[in-house]
XYZ file of C-alpha atoms in Angstrom:
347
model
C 88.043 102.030 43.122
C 86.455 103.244 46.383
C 84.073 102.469 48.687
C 81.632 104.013 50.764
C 82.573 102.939 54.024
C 80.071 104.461 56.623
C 76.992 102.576 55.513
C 74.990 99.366 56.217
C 75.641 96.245 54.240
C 74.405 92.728 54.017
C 77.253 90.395 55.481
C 74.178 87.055 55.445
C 71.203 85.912 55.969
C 70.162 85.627 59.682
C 70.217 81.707 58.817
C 73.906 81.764 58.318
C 75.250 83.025 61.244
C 75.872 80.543 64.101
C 77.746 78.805 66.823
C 79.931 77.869 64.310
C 82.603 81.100 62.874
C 81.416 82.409 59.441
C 83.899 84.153 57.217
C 83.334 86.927 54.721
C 84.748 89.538 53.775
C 83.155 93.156 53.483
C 84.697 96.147 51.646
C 88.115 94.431 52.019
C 87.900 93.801 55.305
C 88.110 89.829 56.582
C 85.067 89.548 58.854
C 84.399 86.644 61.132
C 80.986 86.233 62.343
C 79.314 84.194 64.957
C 76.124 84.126 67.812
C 76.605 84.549 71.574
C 74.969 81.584 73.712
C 72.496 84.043 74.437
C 71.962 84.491 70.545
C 73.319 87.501 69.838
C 75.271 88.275 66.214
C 79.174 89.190 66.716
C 81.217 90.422 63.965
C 85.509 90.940 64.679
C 88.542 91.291 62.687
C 89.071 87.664 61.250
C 92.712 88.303 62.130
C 94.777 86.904 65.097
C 97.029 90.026 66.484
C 99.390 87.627 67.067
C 100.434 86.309 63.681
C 97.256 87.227 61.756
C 96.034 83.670 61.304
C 92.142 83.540 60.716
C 90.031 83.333 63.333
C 86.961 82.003 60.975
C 89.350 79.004 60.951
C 89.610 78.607 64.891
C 87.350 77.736 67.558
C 84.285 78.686 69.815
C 84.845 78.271 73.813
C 81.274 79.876 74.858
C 81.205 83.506 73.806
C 85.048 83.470 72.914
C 87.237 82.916 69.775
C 89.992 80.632 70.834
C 92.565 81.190 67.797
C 93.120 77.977 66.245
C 96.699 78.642 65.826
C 98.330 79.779 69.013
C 95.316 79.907 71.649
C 95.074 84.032 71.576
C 91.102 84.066 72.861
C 89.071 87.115 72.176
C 85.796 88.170 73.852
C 82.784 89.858 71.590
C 84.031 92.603 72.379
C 87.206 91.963 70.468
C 89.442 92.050 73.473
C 92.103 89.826 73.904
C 91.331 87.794 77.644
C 94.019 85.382 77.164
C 97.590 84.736 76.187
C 99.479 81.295 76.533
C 102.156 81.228 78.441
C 102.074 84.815 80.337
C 99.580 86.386 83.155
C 99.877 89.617 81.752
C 97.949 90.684 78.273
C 99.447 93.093 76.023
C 97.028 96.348 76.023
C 96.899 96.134 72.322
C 95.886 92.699 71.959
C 92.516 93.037 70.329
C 90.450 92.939 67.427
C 88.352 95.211 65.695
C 84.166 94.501 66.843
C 82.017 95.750 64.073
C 78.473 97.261 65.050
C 75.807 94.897 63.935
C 72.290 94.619 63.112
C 69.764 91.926 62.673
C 66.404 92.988 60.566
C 64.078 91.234 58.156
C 66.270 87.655 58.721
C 69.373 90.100 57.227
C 72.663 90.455 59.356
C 73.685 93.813 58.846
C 77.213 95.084 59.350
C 78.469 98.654 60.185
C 82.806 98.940 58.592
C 83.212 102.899 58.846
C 83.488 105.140 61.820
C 81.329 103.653 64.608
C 80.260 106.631 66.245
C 77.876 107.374 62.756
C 76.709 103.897 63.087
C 72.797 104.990 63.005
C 70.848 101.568 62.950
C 67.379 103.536 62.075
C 69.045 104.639 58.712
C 68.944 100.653 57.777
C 66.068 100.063 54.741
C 63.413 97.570 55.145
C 62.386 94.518 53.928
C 59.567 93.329 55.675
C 58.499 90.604 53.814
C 61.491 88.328 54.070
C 60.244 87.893 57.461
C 56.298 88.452 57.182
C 54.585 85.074 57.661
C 52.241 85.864 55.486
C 55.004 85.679 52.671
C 57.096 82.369 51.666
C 60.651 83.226 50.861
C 63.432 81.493 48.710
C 67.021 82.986 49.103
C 70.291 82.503 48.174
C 73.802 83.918 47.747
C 75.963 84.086 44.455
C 79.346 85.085 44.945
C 80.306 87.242 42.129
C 83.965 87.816 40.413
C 83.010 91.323 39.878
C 83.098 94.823 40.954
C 79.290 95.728 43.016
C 79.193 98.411 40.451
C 78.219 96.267 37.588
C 75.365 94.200 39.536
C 74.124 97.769 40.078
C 74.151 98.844 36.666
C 72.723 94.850 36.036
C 69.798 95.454 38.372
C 68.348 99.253 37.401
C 68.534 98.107 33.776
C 65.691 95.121 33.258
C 65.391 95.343 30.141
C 68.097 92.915 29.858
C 66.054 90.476 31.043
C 64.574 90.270 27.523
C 67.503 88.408 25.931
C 69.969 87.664 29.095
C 66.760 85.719 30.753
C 64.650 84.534 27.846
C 62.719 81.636 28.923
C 62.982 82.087 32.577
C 61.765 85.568 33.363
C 62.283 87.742 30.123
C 59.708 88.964 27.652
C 59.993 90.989 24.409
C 57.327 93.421 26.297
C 60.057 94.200 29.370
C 62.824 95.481 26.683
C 60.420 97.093 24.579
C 58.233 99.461 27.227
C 59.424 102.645 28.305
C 60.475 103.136 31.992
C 59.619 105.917 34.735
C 62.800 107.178 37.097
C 62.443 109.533 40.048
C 64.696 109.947 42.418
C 64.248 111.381 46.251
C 67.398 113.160 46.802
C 66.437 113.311 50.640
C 66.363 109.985 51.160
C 68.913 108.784 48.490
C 66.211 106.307 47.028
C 65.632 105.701 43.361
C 62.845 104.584 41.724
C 62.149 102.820 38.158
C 59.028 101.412 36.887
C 57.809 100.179 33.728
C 54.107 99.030 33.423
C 52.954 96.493 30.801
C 49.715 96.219 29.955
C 49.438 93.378 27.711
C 52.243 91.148 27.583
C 53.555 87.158 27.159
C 53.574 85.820 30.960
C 57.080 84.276 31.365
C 57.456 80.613 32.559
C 58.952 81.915 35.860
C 55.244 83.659 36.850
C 53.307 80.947 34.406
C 54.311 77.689 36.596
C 53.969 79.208 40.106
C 51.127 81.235 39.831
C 48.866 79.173 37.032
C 47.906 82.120 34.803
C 47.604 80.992 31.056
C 47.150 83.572 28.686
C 48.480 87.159 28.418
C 48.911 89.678 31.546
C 49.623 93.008 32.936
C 52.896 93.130 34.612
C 53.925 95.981 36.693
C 57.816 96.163 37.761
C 57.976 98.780 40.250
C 62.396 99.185 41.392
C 63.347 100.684 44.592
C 67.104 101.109 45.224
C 67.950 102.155 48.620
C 71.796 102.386 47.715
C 74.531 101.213 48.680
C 73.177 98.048 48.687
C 69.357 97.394 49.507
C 67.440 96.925 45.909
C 64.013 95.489 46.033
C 61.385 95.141 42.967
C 57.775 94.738 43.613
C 56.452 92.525 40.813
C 52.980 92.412 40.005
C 51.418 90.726 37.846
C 47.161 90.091 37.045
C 45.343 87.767 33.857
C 45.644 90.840 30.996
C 42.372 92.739 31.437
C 42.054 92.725 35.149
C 44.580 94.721 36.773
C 44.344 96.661 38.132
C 40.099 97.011 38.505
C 40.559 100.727 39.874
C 43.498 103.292 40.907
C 45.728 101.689 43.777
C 43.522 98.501 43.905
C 45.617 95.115 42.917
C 43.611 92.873 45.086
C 43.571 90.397 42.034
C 47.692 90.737 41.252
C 49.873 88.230 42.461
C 52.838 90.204 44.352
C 56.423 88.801 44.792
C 58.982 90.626 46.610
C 62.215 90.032 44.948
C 64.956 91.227 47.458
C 69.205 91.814 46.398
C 71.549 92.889 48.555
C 74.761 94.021 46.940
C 77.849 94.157 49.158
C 81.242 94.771 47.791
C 83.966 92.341 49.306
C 86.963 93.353 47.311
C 87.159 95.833 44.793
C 86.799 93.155 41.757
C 84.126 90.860 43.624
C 80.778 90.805 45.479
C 78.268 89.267 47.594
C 74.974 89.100 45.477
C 72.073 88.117 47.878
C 68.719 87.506 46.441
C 65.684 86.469 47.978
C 61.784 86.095 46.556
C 59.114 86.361 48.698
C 55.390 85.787 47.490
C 52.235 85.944 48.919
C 50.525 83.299 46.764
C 50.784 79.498 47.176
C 52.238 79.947 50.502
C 52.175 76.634 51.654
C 52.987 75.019 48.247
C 57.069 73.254 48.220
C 56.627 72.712 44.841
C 56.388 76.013 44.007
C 59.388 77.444 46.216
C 61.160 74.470 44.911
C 60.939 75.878 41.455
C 60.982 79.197 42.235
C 64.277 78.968 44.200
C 66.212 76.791 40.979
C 64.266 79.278 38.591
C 65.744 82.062 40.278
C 69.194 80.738 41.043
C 69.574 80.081 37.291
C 68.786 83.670 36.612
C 71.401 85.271 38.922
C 73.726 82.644 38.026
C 73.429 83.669 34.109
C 73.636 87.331 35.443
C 77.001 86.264 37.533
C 78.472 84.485 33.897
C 77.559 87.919 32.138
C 79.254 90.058 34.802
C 82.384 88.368 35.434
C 83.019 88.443 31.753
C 82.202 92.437 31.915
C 84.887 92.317 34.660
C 87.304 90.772 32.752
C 86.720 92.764 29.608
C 86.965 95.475 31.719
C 89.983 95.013 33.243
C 92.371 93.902 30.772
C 90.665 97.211 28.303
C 90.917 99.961 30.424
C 89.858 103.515 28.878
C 89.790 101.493 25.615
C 86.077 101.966 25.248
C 83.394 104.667 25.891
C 80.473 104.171 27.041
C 77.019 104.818 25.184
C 73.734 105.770 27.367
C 70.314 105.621 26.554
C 66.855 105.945 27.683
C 67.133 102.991 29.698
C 69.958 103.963 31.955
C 68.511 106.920 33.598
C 68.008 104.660 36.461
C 71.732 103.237 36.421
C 72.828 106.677 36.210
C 70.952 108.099 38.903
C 72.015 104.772 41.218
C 76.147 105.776 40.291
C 75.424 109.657 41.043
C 74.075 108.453 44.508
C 77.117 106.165 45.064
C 79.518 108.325 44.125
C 77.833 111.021 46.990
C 78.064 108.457 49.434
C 81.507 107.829 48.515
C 83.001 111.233 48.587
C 81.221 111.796 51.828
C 83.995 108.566 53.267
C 86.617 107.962 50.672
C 88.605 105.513 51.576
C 90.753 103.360 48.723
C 89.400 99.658 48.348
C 91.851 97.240 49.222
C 93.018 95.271 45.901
């Protein structure tokens, strides 16, 4: 498996990273981040030069890493500025420093060639950090290639039967979809429309609506790894009143960012944002364990696909329908962006 190495990806929220050292690793690569007194995001090589012991498990002295092992202390920068027990530091002592970006309360982390490291090319999401939205988030680590939570996420109809009684209708599985895809930007887009359908507890408890309603579930996927769906959803009969007017839907933003870490697992960060009952904790209370049992029943369906996978390779062939023309838009993007840096993920 490969990945595509010069592109933005989600490392963690904004909320994660600290004064104290946060590990992850990204595309096979063992990251350590941490802030700067002065606030800034760092990201280096969690790897001592000197006997490659991590420096997520060492020390901050100020802006430094002060390796927890044999004192080796690296600056943001990644350069080595002390050595224990000699005046004079080797000119290769240092660590890799990985270009990083902060926007919409995401870190953002550059691994490929630095000098194409284009921080305007980053996609948005604005509401994770619009105050007139109220976000819940989360991160599901997933035993799984990022492939799969691709396929998982351009394909809702499998919310139907994977999600009954939190999110899933018969109506979601059962309308056709819309795909388009802007080969200038690399964006692809899926929407299916309802009309008249069952509202599902998820959107019953938090928004109040009893009865039937029109559900729109409009998919952007800004790949490799932004995907954002902008759900909407009106009493049947109401929405929307005229073209382009939803004034009386209730909109959440529902937010995943899909970063590889190894070739057989991934970070799977979610996030809802909504701009109705803002200020109620009971609803981002159930929101957030609605949600979190969702992705956590797509993360037990996954990692068996992984396994089966794995231990059947070539055995089976896949089938396609109607419904994938999304998916296989999303894996003809990927694998451009991936023969444009091929580089072998690291097993």
């Amino acid at each position: 498996m490969t990945f595509a190495r010069d592109q933005w990806y989600v490392a963690a929220f904004s909320n994660e990273v600290g004064r104290d050292l946060l590990a992850r690793t990204v595309l096979g690569e063992p990251l350590v981040f941490y802030r700067t007194e002065s606030g800034a995001a760092v990201a280096l090589a969690d790897r001592c030069v000197h006997r490659r012991y991590p420096l997520s498990e060492s020390r901050l002295d100020g802006d430094t890493v002060v390796c927890g092992y044999h004192g080796f202390t690296y600056d943001p920068s990644g350069a080595c500025v002390f050595v224990p027990g000699q005046q004079r530091i080797p000119r290769t002592a240092r660590v890799a420093a990985y270009p990083v970006v902060e926007q919409d309360t995401l870190v953002w982390v550059w691994i490929g060639d630095r000098d194409r490291a284009d921080a305007s090319t980053i996609p948005r999401a604005p509401w994770l950090g619009d105050p007139r939205y109220t976000t819940v988030r989360g991160m599901a680590p997933l035993d799984a290639r990022y492939s799969l939570l691709v396929d998982n996420l351009m394909d809702l109809s499998h919310e139907t039967y994977l999600h009954g009684g939190y999110i899933g209708t018969p109506e979601v599985a059962n309308t056709p979809i819309t795909t388009e895809v802007d080969e200038d930007r690399g964006v692809v887009y899926v929407s299916r429309h309802m009309d008249d359908a069952e509202c599902p507890p998820f959107y019953a408890r938090s928004t109040g609506i009893q009865g039937r309603i029109t559900r729109w579930q409009d998919i952007e996927y800004h790949p490799p790894c932004l995907y954002v769906l902008h759900s909407r959803i009106a009493p049947q009969g109401v929405y929307p009143p005229a073209e382009g007017d939803d004034d009386q839907a209730f909109h959440a933003e529902i937010v995943y960012a899909i970063t590889p870490s190894t070739a057989h697992t991934t970070y799977d960060f979610w996030a809802v944002a909504r701009d109705f009952a803002v200020d109620d904790e009971s609803v981002s209370e159930y929101l957030y364990q609605s949600n979190h049992t969702v992705v956590m029943q797509d993360v037990t369906a996954l990692n068996i696909l992984e396994r089966v996978i794995t231990g059947e390779p070539e055995r089976y062939q896949e089938l396609s329908i109607n419904i994938d023309t999304g998916g296989l838009a999303a894996r003809r993007l990927l694998a451009r962006m991936v023969e444009s840096s091929t580089v072998e993920a690291p097993r």
